[in-house]
Amino acid sequence: MENTAKLRCIACGATPDSAGQDFRCTSCGDLLEFFFPGWNSSSLALDPAVLKALWIGRRTSRDALDQSGVWRFRELLPHIPEEHAITLCEGNTPLYRLPRCARAVGIENLLAKHQGMNPTASFKDTGMTFAASSAHWGKFSWVACASTGNTSASMAAYAARGSMHCLVLIPEGKISWGKLSQSLDYGALTCQLRTDFDGCVRILNELVRQKPVCLLNSVNPYRIEGQKTAAIELMEQLAWEPPDHIIVPGGNLGNSSAIGKALLEMRDLKLISRLPKLSIIQAQGANPFYRSVREFGGKKLEPITADTLATAIRIGNPASWKKALRVLQATSGEVEQVTELEIAVAKAEIGADGIGCEPASAVTLAGLKKLRRSGFVKAGESVVLILTGHQLKDPDFTIKFHRGELFADTPVAGTPEETEAAQAKYLQRAPVVLDADLGSVIAALDAAERNS
Ligand code: F0G
């Protein structure tokens, strides 16, 4: 049983047989993670060539588990009995080239792994299929999460498919309508709390101590295990030839922890021969991890009151910061922060490549530009951006951007903001309202042609 997984505390190293309701170490209160003691053996089942062939073979299988881009890699995941698996054919997301963005950044090889192409349109589905299945296995009738919108949409879908009840806590007025509408349609009990994401987390942590609900936030280590598969699938798509850099947005920091964990495990299992540098980008108004690394050398994290239009990552006290720090250091990655305007411009640039993503995902491109300028990313290096959410998650943001309504202030002349604002203007494509006659449309077409 090579994939017999055990739990371990990331701080004190305790190895409890099972986790409590809050998934924290009973000795020191820190987070738990899965590890695989059996992977030290030289068993044929873990031979890299055998695994690669097995996973590729499953792509033509008609079995529901094999068709999932998560469960297809189950040899690297803790065991969950098959009859409890709740799957929506998640994963299997495309890897796109971004030629225009690459030119703008000044590198040749720029790819985007689009996790927004999952069943509920965000990367959360890869972790949720696994964590929801573990809740089903544990015979929970209720699952719950605090969310900025994507976790809740995903959890609600998987709970519905697994016939479990579902409680969603979201900050009132601070998540996009698209995400809110998803959890309503999937039948969740949706509570909009008059607080921010961090306030929702606090309430939920108290709730799980009193009620038998299964917590499905990313402190739940099953979530991290499922989310690992994005990196495994990425390496398979790259024929197991790692890129030089992988860039992810950082909010609660579960995703970066998961991708980093997968990279380290794949290196240990000799599935890849070298580690990409994993870099984490935060919005400037929601930058506690950036500050932790840059100001305190990762020794502590000071929670902040977060604010950004990229509401998915409006998080001031990220739960998984220590896990993220560990993978940042192990892969020699970098942290960056980006402004609201930089996020908006980067989002429109990804859109102009015919791809699109939600605002939080666009921090990756905005961050890459900074990492290019600082010399951390070199022109000849290959880069993969992890796009975490679909463009249609937050159409309000997109429409306001194109109508020029996103930012009220005019930037000061001669500042970098002025250059960025000019770039934004260049990308804006506000809809044109015309009388319904052919002449007006032809005039609009001719004007557009002259300006192109
Ligand atoms: N991108 C998107 C689109 C997200 O929804 C999130 C997190 C992140 C990036 C950041 O990922 O938290 O693992 O560092 N959304 C959570 C939610 C918090 O509730 O949907 P992270």
XYZ file of C-alpha atoms and ligand atoms in Angstrom:
473
model
C 0.000 0.000 0.000
C 2.413 2.701 -1.234
C -0.211 5.400 -0.995
C -1.131 4.732 2.627
C -1.107 8.327 3.805
C -0.538 9.576 7.314
C -1.270 12.927 8.876
C 1.508 15.070 10.264
C 1.582 18.491 11.917
C 3.617 20.962 9.856
C 5.001 22.639 12.998
C 5.605 20.050 15.752
C 5.696 16.932 13.572
C 3.037 15.057 15.615
C 1.420 12.259 13.593
C -2.185 11.855 14.799
C -4.215 8.870 13.561
C -7.104 11.136 12.601
C -7.911 14.831 12.417
C -10.329 16.767 14.607
C -13.207 18.875 13.278
C -10.944 21.912 12.726
C -8.105 19.932 11.076
C -5.551 21.415 13.461
C -2.916 19.688 15.550
C -4.239 18.917 19.027
C -0.770 19.497 20.503
C 0.240 22.846 18.984
C -2.758 24.060 16.940
C -0.943 24.291 13.598
C -2.058 22.771 10.298
C -1.913 19.108 9.337
C -0.676 17.653 6.068
C -0.601 14.222 4.487
C 2.653 12.383 3.944
C 3.331 8.969 2.447
C 5.771 6.810 4.439
C 5.517 4.000 1.840
C 7.112 6.169 -0.835
C 10.550 5.371 0.496
C 10.251 1.848 -0.866
C 11.619 0.985 -4.300
C 8.357 -0.660 -5.345
C 7.604 -1.125 -9.040
C 4.223 0.546 -8.497
C 6.048 3.842 -7.929
C 8.389 3.486 -10.862
C 8.104 6.809 -12.763
C 7.812 5.154 -16.175
C 5.102 2.775 -14.902
C 3.108 5.633 -13.360
C 3.345 7.841 -16.453
C 2.142 5.022 -18.704
C -0.700 4.140 -16.318
C -1.970 7.747 -16.176
C -1.784 8.280 -19.936
C -3.603 4.974 -20.474
C -6.485 6.133 -18.279
C -7.202 9.045 -20.632
C -9.026 6.716 -22.985
C -10.817 4.826 -20.217
C -14.605 5.049 -19.792
C -14.372 4.662 -16.029
C -15.632 7.783 -14.185
C -12.607 7.945 -11.897
C -10.173 7.629 -14.795
C -11.983 10.444 -16.610
C -11.383 12.804 -13.715
C -8.200 14.837 -13.988
C -7.843 14.390 -10.226
C -8.644 10.736 -9.572
C -6.632 9.705 -12.641
C -3.557 10.421 -10.487
C -4.840 8.542 -7.427
C -1.533 6.723 -6.858
C -0.205 10.024 -5.466
C -3.258 10.691 -3.284
C -4.448 9.266 0.043
C -6.807 6.342 -0.353
C -10.561 7.044 -0.428
C -12.855 4.073 -1.232
C -14.144 4.346 -4.768
C -17.808 4.137 -3.808
C -17.471 7.482 -1.985
C -15.912 9.365 -4.894
C -17.934 12.386 -6.003
C -16.628 13.500 -9.365
C -17.718 15.938 -12.059
C -14.909 15.120 -14.479
C -12.860 17.928 -12.926
C -9.301 18.763 -13.890
C -8.445 18.007 -17.511
C -7.861 21.718 -17.985
C -6.154 23.211 -21.030
C -2.661 24.620 -21.266
C -2.737 27.652 -23.559
C -0.012 29.715 -25.172
C -0.277 33.461 -24.522
C 1.566 34.927 -27.521
C 0.551 38.598 -27.127
C 1.171 38.602 -23.398
C 4.549 36.943 -23.997
C 5.556 39.732 -26.400
C 4.393 42.386 -23.940
C 6.423 40.808 -21.127
C 9.465 40.117 -23.293
C 9.707 36.342 -23.018
C 9.251 33.685 -25.664
C 7.660 30.835 -23.824
C 4.571 31.853 -21.824
C 1.797 29.379 -21.066
C -1.379 29.505 -18.996
C -2.812 26.481 -17.212
C -6.465 27.488 -17.115
C -7.998 26.087 -13.953
C -11.066 28.236 -14.646
C -12.034 25.547 -17.181
C -13.181 23.264 -14.370
C -16.860 22.253 -13.892
C -17.720 25.187 -11.597
C -15.216 27.443 -13.387
C -12.455 27.652 -10.796
C -9.464 25.641 -9.572
C -11.369 24.784 -6.390
C -13.008 21.759 -8.032
C -9.793 19.737 -8.024
C -9.524 19.962 -4.252
C -13.245 19.811 -3.674
C -13.875 16.506 -5.444
C -11.405 14.933 -3.044
C -12.415 16.699 0.183
C -16.152 16.298 -0.478
C -15.578 12.596 -1.128
C -13.720 12.266 2.172
C -16.674 13.952 3.927
C -19.015 11.461 2.254
C -16.781 8.607 3.384
C -16.888 10.081 6.919
C -20.734 9.950 6.746
C -21.163 13.703 7.274
C -24.571 14.997 6.327
C -23.414 18.660 6.418
C -20.366 20.281 4.846
C -19.412 23.940 5.314
C -16.942 26.591 4.243
C -16.113 30.269 4.511
C -15.438 31.703 1.104
C -14.776 34.640 -1.171
C -17.080 32.860 -3.643
C -15.280 30.150 -5.562
C -14.828 27.618 -2.772
C -18.507 27.995 -1.916
C -19.635 27.527 -5.530
C -17.492 24.430 -5.841
C -18.450 22.969 -2.476
C -22.153 23.523 -3.174
C -21.897 21.623 -6.458
C -20.046 18.640 -4.998
C -22.295 18.529 -1.926
C -25.327 18.435 -4.210
C -23.825 15.616 -6.267
C -23.009 13.683 -3.092
C -26.450 14.355 -1.518
C -24.956 16.253 1.423
C -26.295 19.475 2.951
C -24.124 22.489 2.532
C -23.564 25.690 4.550
C -21.829 28.620 2.902
C -20.508 31.656 4.818
C -19.583 34.579 2.572
C -18.812 38.245 3.215
C -21.895 40.324 2.430
C -21.480 42.517 -0.659
C -17.905 41.418 -1.300
C -18.266 38.514 -3.691
C -19.253 38.562 -7.335
C -22.838 37.796 -8.363
C -21.695 34.976 -10.604
C -20.226 33.067 -7.682
C -23.136 33.815 -5.357
C -25.633 32.663 -7.993
C -23.829 29.341 -8.353
C -24.153 28.360 -4.708
C -27.860 29.319 -4.757
C -28.518 27.178 -7.803
C -26.666 24.195 -6.361
C -28.954 24.405 -3.330
C -26.635 25.591 -0.539
C -27.758 27.327 2.631
C -25.998 30.591 1.806
C -25.338 33.045 4.652
C -24.024 36.482 3.761
C -22.308 37.675 6.928
C -21.719 41.364 7.641
C -17.960 40.919 7.839
C -15.039 40.060 5.580
C -13.658 36.615 4.604
C -11.482 36.470 7.708
C -14.557 37.164 9.862
C -16.408 34.312 8.137
C -13.491 31.961 8.884
C -13.600 32.899 12.577
C -17.307 32.083 12.850
C -16.902 28.828 10.955
C -14.067 27.656 13.197
C -16.299 28.167 16.214
C -19.223 26.462 14.499
C -17.346 23.246 13.687
C -16.470 22.843 17.363
C -20.185 22.754 18.207
C -21.857 21.095 15.238
C -21.048 17.888 13.328
C -20.274 19.634 10.029
C -17.289 18.827 7.867
C -15.064 21.842 7.235
C -14.131 22.045 3.556
C -11.829 25.067 3.536
C -8.255 24.449 2.433
C -7.086 23.812 6.016
C -8.704 20.446 5.282
C -5.666 18.484 4.003
C -7.793 16.487 1.545
C -8.339 19.763 -0.356
C -4.593 20.229 -0.729
C -4.160 16.654 -1.955
C -6.778 17.090 -4.703
C -5.314 20.432 -5.745
C -1.888 18.838 -6.131
C -3.098 17.185 -9.305
C -3.108 20.488 -11.229
C 0.682 20.418 -11.086
C 0.867 16.714 -11.971
C -1.418 17.220 -14.962
C 0.643 20.249 -15.990
C 3.857 18.229 -15.989
C 2.180 15.511 -18.039
C 1.063 18.156 -20.559
C 4.672 19.342 -20.752
C 5.912 15.792 -21.355
C 7.416 15.856 -17.831
C 9.794 18.668 -18.798
C 9.291 21.278 -16.046
C 9.111 24.985 -16.920
C 11.563 27.386 -15.285
C 8.801 29.237 -13.447
C 5.262 28.651 -12.222
C 3.352 31.710 -11.016
C 0.242 31.550 -8.815
C -2.040 34.068 -7.118
C -1.908 34.050 -3.319
C -5.009 34.444 -1.157
C -5.526 31.951 1.633
C -2.402 30.230 0.206
C -3.830 26.711 -0.118
C -3.270 26.566 -3.861
C 0.388 27.560 -3.794
C 0.952 25.068 -0.961
C -0.707 22.306 -2.990
C 1.167 22.994 -6.208
C 4.448 23.251 -4.323
C 3.769 19.991 -2.468
C 3.114 18.230 -5.768
C 6.337 19.583 -7.279
C 8.404 18.361 -4.340
C 6.721 14.963 -4.339
C 7.180 14.562 -8.103
C 10.852 15.441 -7.701
C 11.229 12.879 -4.875
C 9.508 10.199 -6.966
C 11.753 11.086 -9.943
C 8.752 11.970 -12.102
C 10.540 15.258 -12.830
C 14.259 15.879 -12.733
C 14.282 19.491 -11.526
C 12.065 21.941 -9.663
C 10.437 24.955 -11.286
C 10.589 28.123 -9.190
C 7.134 28.684 -7.693
C 6.330 32.384 -7.235
C 3.330 33.800 -5.401
C 1.651 37.099 -6.267
C -0.692 39.086 -4.036
C -2.783 42.191 -4.556
C -1.138 45.184 -2.865
C -4.245 45.752 -0.747
C -4.277 42.120 0.411
C -0.580 41.430 0.849
C 0.055 39.877 4.294
C 2.204 37.090 2.848
C 4.241 39.453 0.680
C 4.909 41.552 3.785
C 5.693 38.497 5.869
C 8.398 37.408 3.442
C 9.786 40.830 2.509
C 9.600 42.527 5.902
C 9.933 39.683 8.399
C 11.884 37.075 6.423
C 8.907 34.721 6.802
C 9.350 34.604 10.604
C 5.843 35.853 11.308
C 2.708 36.952 9.493
C 0.847 40.015 10.649
C -2.843 39.847 9.679
C -4.205 42.930 7.908
C -7.607 44.266 6.892
C -7.574 43.373 3.216
C -9.048 45.351 0.356
C -8.907 44.716 -3.388
C -11.295 44.626 -6.349
C -9.942 41.118 -6.964
C -12.431 39.912 -4.347
C -11.369 36.249 -4.596
C -8.097 37.123 -2.848
C -9.416 39.746 -0.442
C -7.883 37.895 2.514
C -5.960 39.414 5.407
C -5.051 36.372 7.500
C -4.138 33.450 5.198
C -4.460 30.069 6.907
C -1.812 28.207 4.897
C 0.981 30.803 4.989
C 3.509 28.490 6.650
C 2.909 25.751 4.082
C 3.266 28.316 1.286
C 6.453 29.709 2.795
C 7.968 26.246 2.892
C 7.354 25.592 -0.826
C 8.407 29.106 -1.781
C 11.748 28.501 -0.086
C 12.120 24.903 -1.294
C 11.630 25.943 -4.928
C 13.561 29.257 -4.622
C 10.487 31.194 -5.739
C 9.711 34.868 -5.214
C 6.814 36.927 -3.831
C 5.423 40.051 -5.453
C 2.556 42.456 -4.976
C 0.644 44.261 -7.700
C -1.633 47.309 -7.773
C -5.309 47.393 -8.702
C -4.518 49.078 -12.004
C -1.830 46.512 -12.818
C -4.339 43.726 -12.146
C -6.964 45.320 -14.397
C -4.520 45.847 -17.269
C -3.148 42.309 -16.981
C -6.668 40.896 -16.998
C -7.515 42.764 -20.200
C -4.248 41.582 -21.775
C -5.094 37.947 -20.998
C -8.529 38.636 -22.480
C -6.950 40.127 -25.607
C -5.126 36.826 -26.114
C -8.561 35.236 -26.514
C -8.396 33.478 -23.142
C -9.703 35.650 -20.293
C -9.789 35.015 -16.559
C -11.161 36.539 -13.377
C -9.325 39.441 -11.699
C -7.546 37.351 -9.032
C -5.995 35.140 -11.732
C -4.602 38.171 -13.565
C -2.244 38.997 -10.693
C -0.038 36.269 -12.174
C 0.646 38.203 -15.381
C 0.949 41.501 -13.507
C 3.428 39.838 -11.149
C 5.359 38.271 -14.025
C 5.930 41.743 -15.496
C 7.499 42.820 -12.214
C 9.580 39.667 -11.934
C 10.803 40.269 -15.490
C 11.756 43.856 -14.662
C 13.623 42.770 -11.534
C 15.525 40.167 -13.566
C 14.144 37.225 -11.555
C 12.552 35.877 -14.768
C 14.892 35.932 -17.762
C 13.942 36.356 -21.424
C 14.901 32.812 -22.409
C 13.052 31.132 -19.541
C 9.724 29.318 -19.748
C 6.841 30.439 -17.541
C 3.467 28.913 -16.690
C 0.777 31.129 -15.159
C -1.898 29.358 -13.140
C -5.191 31.026 -14.084
C -7.475 30.149 -11.213
C -10.903 31.364 -12.277
C -13.000 31.812 -15.410
C -13.557 35.178 -17.060
C -17.345 34.963 -16.536
C -17.007 34.684 -12.760
C -16.893 38.466 -12.426
C -18.354 40.235 -15.493
C -19.050 43.371 -13.423
C -15.326 44.027 -13.101
C -14.792 43.489 -16.824
C -17.626 45.778 -17.905
C -16.560 48.539 -15.539
C -12.993 48.262 -16.838
C -14.005 48.584 -20.474
C -16.365 51.464 -19.738
C -13.581 53.228 -17.857
C -15.583 53.114 -14.603
C -13.278 50.954 -12.487
C -11.026 53.710 -11.143
C -12.146 57.190 -10.158
C -8.740 58.886 -9.752
C -6.662 60.220 -12.615
C -3.032 59.230 -12.059
C -0.377 61.879 -11.449
C 1.555 62.867 -14.585
C 4.978 61.268 -14.967
C 4.303 58.378 -12.545
C 4.305 54.639 -13.436
C 0.534 54.741 -12.778
C 0.148 57.155 -15.682
C 1.842 54.687 -18.061
C -0.337 51.883 -16.705
C -3.479 54.021 -17.109
C -2.542 54.759 -20.733
C -2.153 51.011 -21.277
C -5.593 50.493 -19.744
C -7.137 53.069 -22.097
C -5.536 51.317 -25.067
C -7.130 48.013 -24.029
C -10.596 49.364 -23.246
C -13.346 48.310 -25.655
C -16.543 49.906 -24.369
C -19.700 48.776 -26.183
C -20.942 51.214 -28.831
C -24.649 52.076 -28.704
C -26.015 52.908 -32.166
C -29.279 53.407 -33.988
C -30.388 50.215 -35.714
C -29.324 51.175 -39.218
C -26.680 49.805 -41.517
C -24.988 53.159 -42.088
C -24.199 53.602 -38.379
C -22.706 50.121 -38.142
C -20.565 50.650 -41.244
C -19.366 54.011 -39.862
C -18.419 52.271 -36.589
C -16.586 49.554 -38.503
C -14.671 52.097 -40.591
C -13.724 54.119 -37.520
C -12.469 50.966 -35.780
C -10.470 50.029 -38.883
C -8.804 53.463 -38.968
C -7.865 53.209 -35.274
C -6.552 49.638 -35.405
N -7.821 32.794 -7.436
C -9.134 32.609 -7.266
C -10.015 32.774 -8.446
C -9.643 32.276 -5.988
O -10.937 32.082 -5.850
C -8.761 32.156 -4.905
C -9.244 31.827 -3.571
C -7.391 32.352 -5.149
C -6.958 32.670 -6.414
C -6.379 32.210 -4.088
O -6.143 30.862 -3.802
O -6.678 30.983 -1.398
O -5.551 28.999 -2.362
O -4.341 31.167 -2.160
N -10.454 31.763 -3.256
C -10.972 31.268 -1.982
C -12.468 31.137 -2.016
C -10.417 31.888 -0.794
O -13.112 31.164 -0.965
O -13.021 30.940 -3.093
P -5.643 30.461 -2.341
